[in-house]
């Protein structure tokens, strides 16, 4: 007979186990990719509705602009029409910004995080992934596209719900929040930036019927239409819409609200876990929030909305870099210079390509299985 | 085929016939054992279609849960599940008692053998084993000489591959003392069984398999440096691209320890640390699922990107414990296997509780003569190879092949062992045309810390192809839930 099983007692938490840097990094990316998928589905959906009801110029091009994918798109396709754009952004595995590619990298991160995340989170991502990866051109036809986007949105929201309900609230949760809200804030600035400029080409159009429907479409894509109506029942102007999406204190996708969430998560890492390392990110965050709180939307527009949003996007990127430097890039820098981390499974953590488009993560390449037993 | 108006009373085994081989359920040693009879009657009441529906549901669930091994190509990642057969494999308490004692005996002997050959090498001095068989073995690690592993344990996790012959005798086919895999399926199969066939399981006393993670965690903690009160244990995996990654995740979760990759660890001042968001944190015990070759580029393959530089040095200095130890491969090697009964006798002064498959050692004159005389009826295996390379199955070989092999054998007899062809036992298995007998084996898992504990159950692999004796997952094998009855 073997001795009875004895439980090994650990401290309840907090001081306990420190999160592996690699897990922190993957958590941020998992959150970002899931959020990005939802935003992409929203924008495809609203563009689909919008282009069908409007006689104006091609709205599909703006999705390509939002993602800064012009070069990649036009390298293989001539016309920015519904069939091409939907194929490019839903199915195309060569396009790293497609839903098919994003769910794949989201799942690869989830796979790396399997020891950390709940089984329910993993199972859902896995099923979502398997569903997306079996989609074909038939599923993105004109009569299917809106339903497909609705399903994608729903899956992302299911993910959020499962995560909220099952993800253990330790450091991992704060990193998840940082990733999710950085991405959401970034997506909101992109939406405002592109729409403001594509929808506002000439003075003459302002206030016209077309313009209004376009702006309500922008609101709808961010699920902001009713909230906006409630807050501002009497007017719908481009400036007010931009102001709502950027500065409203209560709307869950507004830039300022997402920044507050990032700030909260960074602060928790410091207070709950004594991690002083996030200081740079917090400082930058304070500066960014101050610049938003100190200005009205009119002031921002007068000073140049596009330039301002460009600056915000750059700050968000710097915050991500600060977080990476603090918690994985520098924290995990090789101590011996001789340690070569080059090829398999060992992409330098935190390395990312900085294009005009969304930030992406560098992943290791698969190599043959080294274990034989 | 019955129409809707003629509800035939189902009999799952109606087309089963009389099994040719030893059958685990229909023709066991004790066919009237009451629990086995009860399970058999419950199974009989299923109809094939109902069982198939549940099997389909189970398969979908395995896929959704990601209980899969993933095959990566340049563009894609394809998930495969290990096919799961719903009809359980049953071991009575009496049968399990033999297996349990036999496995403990074998693991104990293996650990004593490893200590000896990496220290005084008495067994070689006493001429029990040919010196060159051990020292010239590619799995013998000279780096291990004189290293005092904690508690004298080299093999903390062992998988023993066991088959049954047509008399129902349990025979050890192979020891797996390096990084044996498959235990996650043992536990997941049970969970799946409870969900999909609750009506079959209800009220039957089956030994639980849920204790494995805690036992493993305890064994790892026990070997950590003694001065550490709350040792940090980690599981070292090659990463998400490894085919067994699911199992690594599963075990890390069951043990409640971080799953790390080589790049998460660093050695400084002969101590091992993991890289965390709060800086470096010391690691005291490592359950590694990485082969010796890849562990430490300073000592083994210098091109390995998966391991940790300086790990073996830290280990040697007693600052970290590693399970399984390096160099255990010499004990589960085919050449050594043939001597295992003598090794047990030498260290424990006991007869083996579980026999080897009868093995003729061709480096010995008698063994060679017997092999040459009976070539057409034997399996002859080269000892240095793995994966079935270079062997000949006498009954399946042509005259010319046998003659050719005879020449090779005579040129280097020390390189060969021979065994009779074993008619593996079978178990009823859901196949395309209904329930049919299929060959099975069994891999129980033993965890050794202060003492050796055997998980009551094991991986029952089943050869899904008709007539096939090959149970490996790469060759159309599946698995079954293994029920060890509590009484």
CSV table of C-alpha atoms in Angstrom, one decimal, chain A:
chain,number,residue,atom,x,y,z
A,1,UNK,CA,0.0,0.0,0.0
A,2,UNK,CA,1.2,3.4,-0.9
A,3,UNK,CA,0.9,6.3,1.6
A,4,UNK,CA,-2.3,8.4,1.5
A,5,UNK,CA,-2.4,11.4,-0.7
A,6,UNK,CA,-1.4,14.6,1.0
A,7,UNK,CA,-2.3,18.0,-0.4
A,8,UNK,CA,0.6,20.4,-0.7
A,9,UNK,CA,-0.5,23.7,0.8
A,10,UNK,CA,0.2,26.9,-1.0
A,11,UNK,CA,-0.4,30.5,0.0
A,12,UNK,CA,-3.8,31.5,-1.2
A,13,UNK,CA,-2.6,33.9,-3.8
A,14,UNK,CA,-1.2,37.3,-4.5
A,15,UNK,CA,2.4,36.8,-3.3
A,16,UNK,CA,2.2,33.3,-4.8
A,17,UNK,CA,3.1,32.3,-8.3
A,18,UNK,CA,4.4,34.9,-10.6
A,19,UNK,CA,3.1,34.7,-14.1
A,20,UNK,CA,5.4,33.4,-16.8
A,21,UNK,CA,6.4,36.2,-19.1
A,22,UNK,CA,5.5,34.2,-22.1
A,23,UNK,CA,2.0,33.6,-20.7
A,24,UNK,CA,1.6,37.4,-20.2
A,25,UNK,CA,2.6,38.1,-23.7
A,26,UNK,CA,0.3,35.4,-25.2
A,27,UNK,CA,-2.6,36.6,-23.1
A,28,UNK,CA,-2.3,40.1,-24.4
A,29,UNK,CA,-2.3,38.8,-28.0
A,30,UNK,CA,-5.2,36.4,-27.5
A,31,UNK,CA,-7.3,39.3,-26.2
A,32,UNK,CA,-6.2,41.6,-29.0
A,33,UNK,CA,-6.9,39.1,-31.7
A,34,UNK,CA,-10.4,38.2,-30.4
A,35,UNK,CA,-11.2,41.9,-30.1
A,36,UNK,CA,-9.9,42.6,-33.6
A,37,UNK,CA,-12.1,39.8,-35.1
A,38,UNK,CA,-15.2,41.3,-33.5
A,39,UNK,CA,-14.3,44.8,-34.9
A,40,UNK,CA,-13.7,43.4,-38.3
A,41,UNK,CA,-17.0,41.6,-38.3
A,42,UNK,CA,-18.8,44.8,-37.2
A,43,UNK,CA,-17.2,46.8,-40.0
A,44,UNK,CA,-17.9,44.3,-42.7
A,45,UNK,CA,-21.4,44.0,-41.6
A,46,UNK,CA,-22.1,47.7,-41.5
A,47,UNK,CA,-20.4,48.3,-44.9
A,48,UNK,CA,-22.5,45.5,-46.4
A,49,UNK,CA,-25.7,47.1,-45.2
A,50,UNK,CA,-24.5,50.6,-46.1
A,51,UNK,CA,-23.4,49.8,-49.6
A,52,UNK,CA,-26.6,48.1,-50.4
A,53,UNK,CA,-28.7,51.2,-49.5
A,54,UNK,CA,-26.5,53.9,-50.9
A,55,UNK,CA,-25.7,55.1,-54.3
A,56,UNK,CA,-22.5,56.8,-53.3
A,57,UNK,CA,-19.0,55.6,-54.2
A,58,UNK,CA,-17.6,52.3,-53.2
A,59,UNK,CA,-17.7,51.9,-49.4
A,60,UNK,CA,-15.8,48.7,-49.5
A,61,UNK,CA,-12.5,50.5,-50.1
A,62,UNK,CA,-12.7,52.1,-46.6
A,63,UNK,CA,-12.2,48.7,-44.9
A,64,UNK,CA,-9.0,48.3,-46.8
A,65,UNK,CA,-8.0,51.8,-45.7
A,66,UNK,CA,-8.8,51.2,-42.1
A,67,UNK,CA,-6.6,48.2,-42.0
A,68,UNK,CA,-3.9,49.8,-44.2
A,69,UNK,CA,-4.1,46.8,-46.5
A,70,UNK,CA,-4.1,48.6,-49.9
A,71,UNK,CA,-0.8,47.2,-51.0
A,72,UNK,CA,-1.7,43.6,-50.1
A,73,UNK,CA,-5.2,43.8,-51.4
A,74,UNK,CA,-4.4,45.3,-54.8
A,75,UNK,CA,-1.4,42.9,-55.3
A,76,UNK,CA,-3.9,40.1,-55.9
A,77,UNK,CA,-7.2,41.8,-56.7
A,78,UNK,CA,-8.3,44.6,-58.9
A,79,UNK,CA,-11.7,45.6,-57.8
A,80,UNK,CA,-12.6,46.5,-54.2
A,81,UNK,CA,-16.1,45.0,-54.5
A,82,UNK,CA,-18.1,43.0,-52.0
A,83,UNK,CA,-17.0,39.6,-53.3
A,84,UNK,CA,-13.3,40.5,-53.3
A,85,UNK,CA,-13.3,42.3,-50.0
A,86,UNK,CA,-15.3,39.8,-48.2
A,87,UNK,CA,-13.1,37.0,-49.5
A,88,UNK,CA,-10.0,38.9,-48.5
A,89,UNK,CA,-11.2,39.7,-45.0
A,90,UNK,CA,-13.1,36.5,-44.1
A,91,UNK,CA,-11.5,33.6,-45.9
A,92,UNK,CA,-8.1,34.5,-47.2
A,93,UNK,CA,-5.4,32.7,-45.2
A,94,UNK,CA,-2.7,34.6,-47.0
A,95,UNK,CA,-4.0,37.8,-45.5
A,96,UNK,CA,-2.9,38.1,-41.9
A,97,UNK,CA,-5.8,40.5,-41.2
A,98,UNK,CA,-8.5,38.1,-42.3
A,99,UNK,CA,-10.9,36.5,-39.8
A,100,UNK,CA,-9.5,33.1,-40.9
A,101,UNK,CA,-5.9,34.2,-40.1
A,102,UNK,CA,-6.8,36.0,-36.9
A,103,UNK,CA,-8.8,33.2,-35.4
A,104,UNK,CA,-5.9,30.9,-36.2
A,105,UNK,CA,-3.3,33.0,-34.4
A,106,UNK,CA,-5.8,33.6,-31.6
A,107,UNK,CA,-6.1,29.9,-31.2
A,108,UNK,CA,-2.3,29.3,-31.3
A,109,UNK,CA,-2.0,31.8,-28.5
A,110,UNK,CA,-4.8,30.1,-26.6
A,111,UNK,CA,-3.0,26.8,-27.2
A,112,UNK,CA,0.1,28.2,-25.6
A,113,UNK,CA,-2.1,29.4,-22.8
A,114,UNK,CA,-3.9,26.1,-22.2
A,115,UNK,CA,-2.2,25.6,-18.9
A,116,UNK,CA,-3.6,29.0,-17.8
A,117,UNK,CA,-7.0,29.6,-19.3
A,118,UNK,CA,-10.2,27.7,-18.5
A,119,UNK,CA,-11.2,24.6,-20.4
A,120,UNK,CA,-14.3,26.4,-21.4
A,121,UNK,CA,-12.4,29.3,-22.9
A,122,UNK,CA,-10.2,26.9,-24.9
A,123,UNK,CA,-13.1,24.7,-26.1
A,124,UNK,CA,-15.0,27.7,-27.3
A,125,UNK,CA,-12.1,29.2,-29.2
A,126,UNK,CA,-11.3,25.8,-30.6
A,127,UNK,CA,-14.9,25.3,-31.9
A,128,UNK,CA,-15.0,28.9,-33.2
A,129,UNK,CA,-11.8,28.3,-35.0
A,130,UNK,CA,-13.0,25.0,-36.5
A,131,UNK,CA,-16.1,26.7,-37.8
A,132,UNK,CA,-14.3,29.6,-39.4
A,133,UNK,CA,-11.7,27.4,-41.0
A,134,UNK,CA,-14.4,25.3,-42.8
A,135,UNK,CA,-16.1,28.4,-44.4
A,136,UNK,CA,-16.0,28.6,-48.1
A,137,UNK,CA,-17.0,31.2,-50.7
A,138,UNK,CA,-20.5,29.9,-50.6
A,139,UNK,CA,-20.8,31.2,-47.0
A,140,UNK,CA,-19.9,34.7,-47.9
A,141,UNK,CA,-22.3,35.3,-50.7
A,142,UNK,CA,-24.5,38.4,-50.8
A,143,UNK,CA,-27.4,36.8,-48.9
A,144,UNK,CA,-25.1,35.2,-46.3
A,145,UNK,CA,-22.6,37.8,-45.4
A,146,UNK,CA,-24.6,39.7,-42.8
A,147,UNK,CA,-25.7,36.5,-41.0
A,148,UNK,CA,-22.1,35.4,-41.0
A,149,UNK,CA,-20.9,38.6,-39.5
A,150,UNK,CA,-23.6,38.3,-36.8
A,151,UNK,CA,-22.4,34.9,-36.0
A,152,UNK,CA,-18.8,36.0,-35.8
A,153,UNK,CA,-19.8,38.9,-33.5
A,154,UNK,CA,-21.7,36.5,-31.3
A,155,UNK,CA,-18.8,34.1,-31.0
A,156,UNK,CA,-16.6,36.9,-29.9
A,157,UNK,CA,-19.1,38.0,-27.4
A,158,UNK,CA,-19.5,34.4,-26.2
A,159,UNK,CA,-15.7,34.4,-25.8
A,160,UNK,CA,-16.0,37.6,-23.7
A,161,UNK,CA,-18.7,36.1,-21.6
A,162,UNK,CA,-16.9,32.8,-21.0
A,163,UNK,CA,-13.7,34.7,-20.2
A,164,UNK,CA,-15.5,37.0,-17.8
A,165,UNK,CA,-17.1,34.1,-16.1
A,166,UNK,CA,-14.2,31.6,-15.9
A,167,UNK,CA,-10.8,33.3,-16.2
A,168,UNK,CA,-9.0,33.3,-12.9
A,169,UNK,CA,-8.6,36.9,-11.7
A,170,UNK,CA,-4.9,37.1,-11.2
A,171,UNK,CA,-2.1,38.8,-13.2
A,172,UNK,CA,-3.3,37.0,-16.3
A,173,UNK,CA,-6.6,38.7,-16.1
A,174,UNK,CA,-5.0,42.1,-16.0
A,175,UNK,CA,-2.9,41.3,-19.1
A,176,UNK,CA,-6.0,40.1,-20.8
A,177,UNK,CA,-7.7,43.4,-20.1
A,178,UNK,CA,-4.7,45.4,-21.3
A,179,UNK,CA,-4.7,43.6,-24.6
A,180,UNK,CA,-8.4,43.8,-25.1
A,181,UNK,CA,-8.8,47.5,-24.4
A,182,UNK,CA,-5.7,48.6,-26.2
A,183,UNK,CA,-7.0,46.9,-29.3
A,184,UNK,CA,-10.5,48.2,-28.8
A,185,UNK,CA,-9.2,51.8,-28.4
A,186,UNK,CA,-7.1,51.4,-31.4
A,187,UNK,CA,-10.0,50.1,-33.5
A,188,UNK,CA,-12.2,53.0,-32.5
A,189,UNK,CA,-9.6,55.6,-33.5
A,190,UNK,CA,-9.3,53.8,-36.9
A,191,UNK,CA,-13.0,53.8,-37.5
A,192,UNK,CA,-13.4,57.5,-36.6
A,193,UNK,CA,-10.3,58.5,-38.6
A,194,UNK,CA,-11.3,56.8,-41.8
A,195,UNK,CA,-15.0,57.5,-41.7
A,196,UNK,CA,-14.5,61.1,-40.8
A,197,UNK,CA,-12.3,61.7,-43.8
A,198,UNK,CA,-14.0,59.5,-46.4
A,199,UNK,CA,-17.4,60.7,-45.4
A,200,UNK,CA,-16.5,64.3,-45.2
A,201,UNK,CA,-14.9,65.0,-48.5
A,202,UNK,CA,-16.6,68.3,-49.5
A,203,UNK,CA,-18.2,71.0,-47.4
A,204,UNK,CA,-21.3,70.9,-49.5
A,205,UNK,CA,-22.3,67.5,-48.4
A,206,UNK,CA,-22.4,68.2,-44.7
A,207,UNK,CA,-25.9,67.8,-43.3
A,208,UNK,CA,-27.3,66.2,-46.3
A,209,UNK,CA,-29.5,63.1,-46.1
A,210,UNK,CA,-26.7,60.7,-47.3
A,211,UNK,CA,-24.4,62.0,-44.8
A,212,UNK,CA,-26.7,61.3,-41.9
A,213,UNK,CA,-27.3,57.8,-42.9
A,214,UNK,CA,-23.6,57.2,-43.2
A,215,UNK,CA,-23.0,58.5,-39.8
A,216,UNK,CA,-25.7,56.5,-38.2
A,217,UNK,CA,-24.1,53.5,-39.9
A,218,UNK,CA,-20.8,54.4,-38.3
A,219,UNK,CA,-22.5,54.5,-34.9
A,220,UNK,CA,-24.2,51.2,-35.6
A,221,UNK,CA,-21.0,49.5,-36.5
A,222,UNK,CA,-19.7,50.3,-33.0
A,223,UNK,CA,-23.1,49.3,-31.5
A,224,UNK,CA,-23.3,53.0,-30.4
A,225,UNK,CA,-26.4,54.1,-32.3
A,226,UNK,CA,-29.0,53.8,-29.5
A,227,UNK,CA,-26.6,55.0,-26.8
A,228,UNK,CA,-25.9,58.0,-28.9
A,229,UNK,CA,-29.5,58.7,-29.6
A,230,UNK,CA,-30.2,58.6,-25.9
A,231,UNK,CA,-27.5,61.0,-25.0
A,232,UNK,CA,-28.0,63.3,-28.0
A,233,UNK,CA,-31.6,62.9,-29.2
A,234,UNK,CA,-31.7,66.1,-31.2
A,235,UNK,CA,-28.6,66.2,-33.3
A,236,UNK,CA,-26.5,63.9,-35.4
A,237,UNK,CA,-23.4,65.7,-36.8
A,238,UNK,CA,-20.1,64.2,-37.8
A,239,UNK,CA,-18.4,66.1,-35.0
A,240,UNK,CA,-20.8,64.9,-32.4
A,241,UNK,CA,-20.5,61.3,-33.5
A,242,UNK,CA,-16.7,61.5,-33.5
A,243,UNK,CA,-16.9,63.2,-30.0
A,244,UNK,CA,-19.1,60.4,-28.8
A,245,UNK,CA,-16.9,57.6,-30.0
A,246,UNK,CA,-13.7,59.2,-28.7
A,247,UNK,CA,-14.7,61.1,-25.5
A,248,UNK,CA,-17.9,59.7,-24.1
A,249,UNK,CA,-17.4,58.5,-20.5
A,250,UNK,CA,-19.9,55.7,-20.5
A,251,UNK,CA,-19.9,54.1,-23.9
A,252,UNK,CA,-17.9,50.8,-23.7
A,253,UNK,CA,-16.1,51.2,-27.0
A,254,UNK,CA,-15.2,54.9,-26.6
A,255,UNK,CA,-11.5,55.6,-26.7
A,256,UNK,CA,-11.5,57.3,-23.3
A,257,UNK,CA,-13.3,54.4,-21.6
A,258,UNK,CA,-10.9,51.9,-23.1
A,259,UNK,CA,-8.0,53.9,-21.9
A,260,UNK,CA,-9.4,54.0,-18.4
A,261,UNK,CA,-9.6,50.2,-18.4
A,262,UNK,CA,-6.0,49.8,-19.5
A,263,UNK,CA,-5.0,52.2,-16.8
A,264,UNK,CA,-6.9,50.3,-14.2
A,265,UNK,CA,-5.3,47.0,-15.3
A,266,UNK,CA,-1.8,48.5,-15.2
A,267,UNK,CA,-2.5,50.0,-11.8
A,268,UNK,CA,-3.8,46.6,-10.4
A,269,UNK,CA,-0.5,44.9,-11.5
A,270,UNK,CA,1.3,47.5,-9.4
A,271,UNK,CA,-0.9,47.6,-6.4
A,272,UNK,CA,-1.9,43.9,-6.2
A,273,UNK,CA,1.4,42.4,-7.2
A,274,UNK,CA,3.9,45.1,-6.5
A,275,UNK,CA,5.0,45.1,-10.1
A,276,UNK,CA,6.8,48.4,-10.4
A,277,UNK,CA,7.8,47.7,-13.9
A,278,UNK,CA,4.7,49.1,-15.7
A,279,UNK,CA,5.7,52.7,-14.7
A,280,UNK,CA,6.6,53.8,-18.2
A,281,UNK,CA,3.3,52.6,-19.6
A,282,UNK,CA,1.4,54.3,-16.9
A,283,UNK,CA,3.1,57.6,-17.4
A,284,UNK,CA,2.4,57.5,-21.1
A,285,UNK,CA,-1.2,56.6,-20.3
A,286,UNK,CA,-1.6,59.5,-18.0
A,287,UNK,CA,-0.4,61.9,-20.7
A,288,UNK,CA,-2.7,60.4,-23.3
A,289,UNK,CA,-5.7,60.6,-21.0
A,290,UNK,CA,-4.9,64.1,-20.1
A,291,UNK,CA,-4.8,65.2,-23.7
A,292,UNK,CA,-8.2,63.7,-24.3
A,293,UNK,CA,-9.8,65.1,-21.2
A,294,UNK,CA,-8.4,68.6,-21.8
A,295,UNK,CA,-9.9,69.0,-25.2
A,296,UNK,CA,-13.4,69.2,-26.7
A,297,UNK,CA,-14.1,67.4,-29.9
A,298,UNK,CA,-14.3,70.8,-31.6
A,299,UNK,CA,-10.9,71.8,-30.5
A,300,UNK,CA,-9.5,68.4,-31.7
A,301,UNK,CA,-11.1,68.9,-35.1
A,302,UNK,CA,-9.9,72.4,-35.5
A,303,UNK,CA,-6.4,71.4,-34.6
A,304,UNK,CA,-6.6,68.4,-37.0
A,305,UNK,CA,-8.5,65.2,-36.2
A,306,UNK,CA,-6.4,63.0,-38.4
A,307,UNK,CA,-3.1,64.2,-36.9
A,308,UNK,CA,-4.5,63.8,-33.5
A,309,UNK,CA,-5.7,60.2,-34.1
A,310,UNK,CA,-2.4,59.4,-35.6
A,311,UNK,CA,-0.7,60.5,-32.5
A,312,UNK,CA,-3.2,58.5,-30.3
A,313,UNK,CA,-2.5,55.4,-32.3
A,314,UNK,CA,1.2,55.9,-31.9
A,315,UNK,CA,0.8,56.4,-28.2
A,316,UNK,CA,-1.2,53.1,-27.9
A,317,UNK,CA,1.6,51.4,-29.8
A,318,UNK,CA,4.1,52.8,-27.4
A,319,UNK,CA,2.1,51.7,-24.4
A,320,UNK,CA,2.1,48.1,-25.8
A,321,UNK,CA,5.8,48.4,-26.3
A,322,UNK,CA,6.3,49.7,-22.8
A,323,UNK,CA,4.3,46.8,-21.4
A,324,UNK,CA,6.3,44.4,-23.5
A,325,UNK,CA,9.6,45.9,-22.3
A,326,UNK,CA,8.5,45.9,-18.7
A,327,UNK,CA,7.1,42.4,-18.6
A,328,UNK,CA,8.6,40.2,-21.2
A,329,UNK,CA,11.2,41.7,-23.6
A,330,UNK,CA,13.6,43.2,-21.1
A,331,UNK,CA,12.4,41.0,-18.2
A,332,UNK,CA,13.3,38.0,-20.2
A,333,UNK,CA,16.4,39.3,-22.0
A,334,UNK,CA,19.0,36.5,-22.1
A,335,UNK,CA,21.4,36.8,-19.1
A,336,UNK,CA,24.2,35.1,-20.9
A,337,UNK,CA,24.9,36.6,-24.2
A,338,UNK,CA,25.7,33.2,-25.5
A,339,UNK,CA,22.0,32.1,-25.2
A,340,UNK,CA,20.9,32.1,-28.8
A,341,UNK,CA,17.1,32.3,-29.2
A,342,UNK,CA,16.7,32.3,-32.9
A,343,UNK,CA,14.7,29.7,-34.6
A,344,UNK,CA,12.2,27.1,-33.4
A,345,UNK,CA,9.5,28.2,-31.0
A,346,UNK,CA,11.8,31.0,-29.8
A,347,UNK,CA,10.9,34.1,-31.7
A,348,UNK,CA,12.2,37.0,-29.7
A,349,UNK,CA,9.3,37.7,-27.4
A,350,UNK,CA,7.5,40.9,-28.1
A,351,UNK,CA,8.8,41.4,-31.5
A,352,UNK,CA,6.2,42.8,-33.8
A,353,UNK,CA,5.9,44.3,-37.1
A,354,UNK,CA,4.9,47.9,-37.1
A,355,UNK,CA,3.0,48.7,-40.2
A,356,UNK,CA,0.3,51.2,-40.6
A,357,UNK,CA,-2.1,48.4,-40.0
A,358,UNK,CA,-2.9,46.6,-36.7
A,359,UNK,CA,0.0,45.4,-34.6
A,360,UNK,CA,0.8,41.7,-35.2
A,361,UNK,CA,2.8,39.3,-33.2
A,362,UNK,CA,5.7,37.2,-34.4
A,363,UNK,CA,5.3,33.5,-33.9
A,364,UNK,CA,7.7,30.7,-34.1
A,365,UNK,CA,7.7,28.3,-37.0
A,366,UNK,CA,6.8,24.7,-36.5
A,367,UNK,CA,9.6,22.2,-36.8
A,368,UNK,CA,9.8,18.4,-36.7
A,369,UNK,CA,8.8,16.7,-33.5
A,370,UNK,CA,11.8,16.1,-31.4
A,371,UNK,CA,10.3,13.7,-28.9
A,372,UNK,CA,10.1,10.1,-30.1
A,373,UNK,CA,8.7,8.2,-27.1
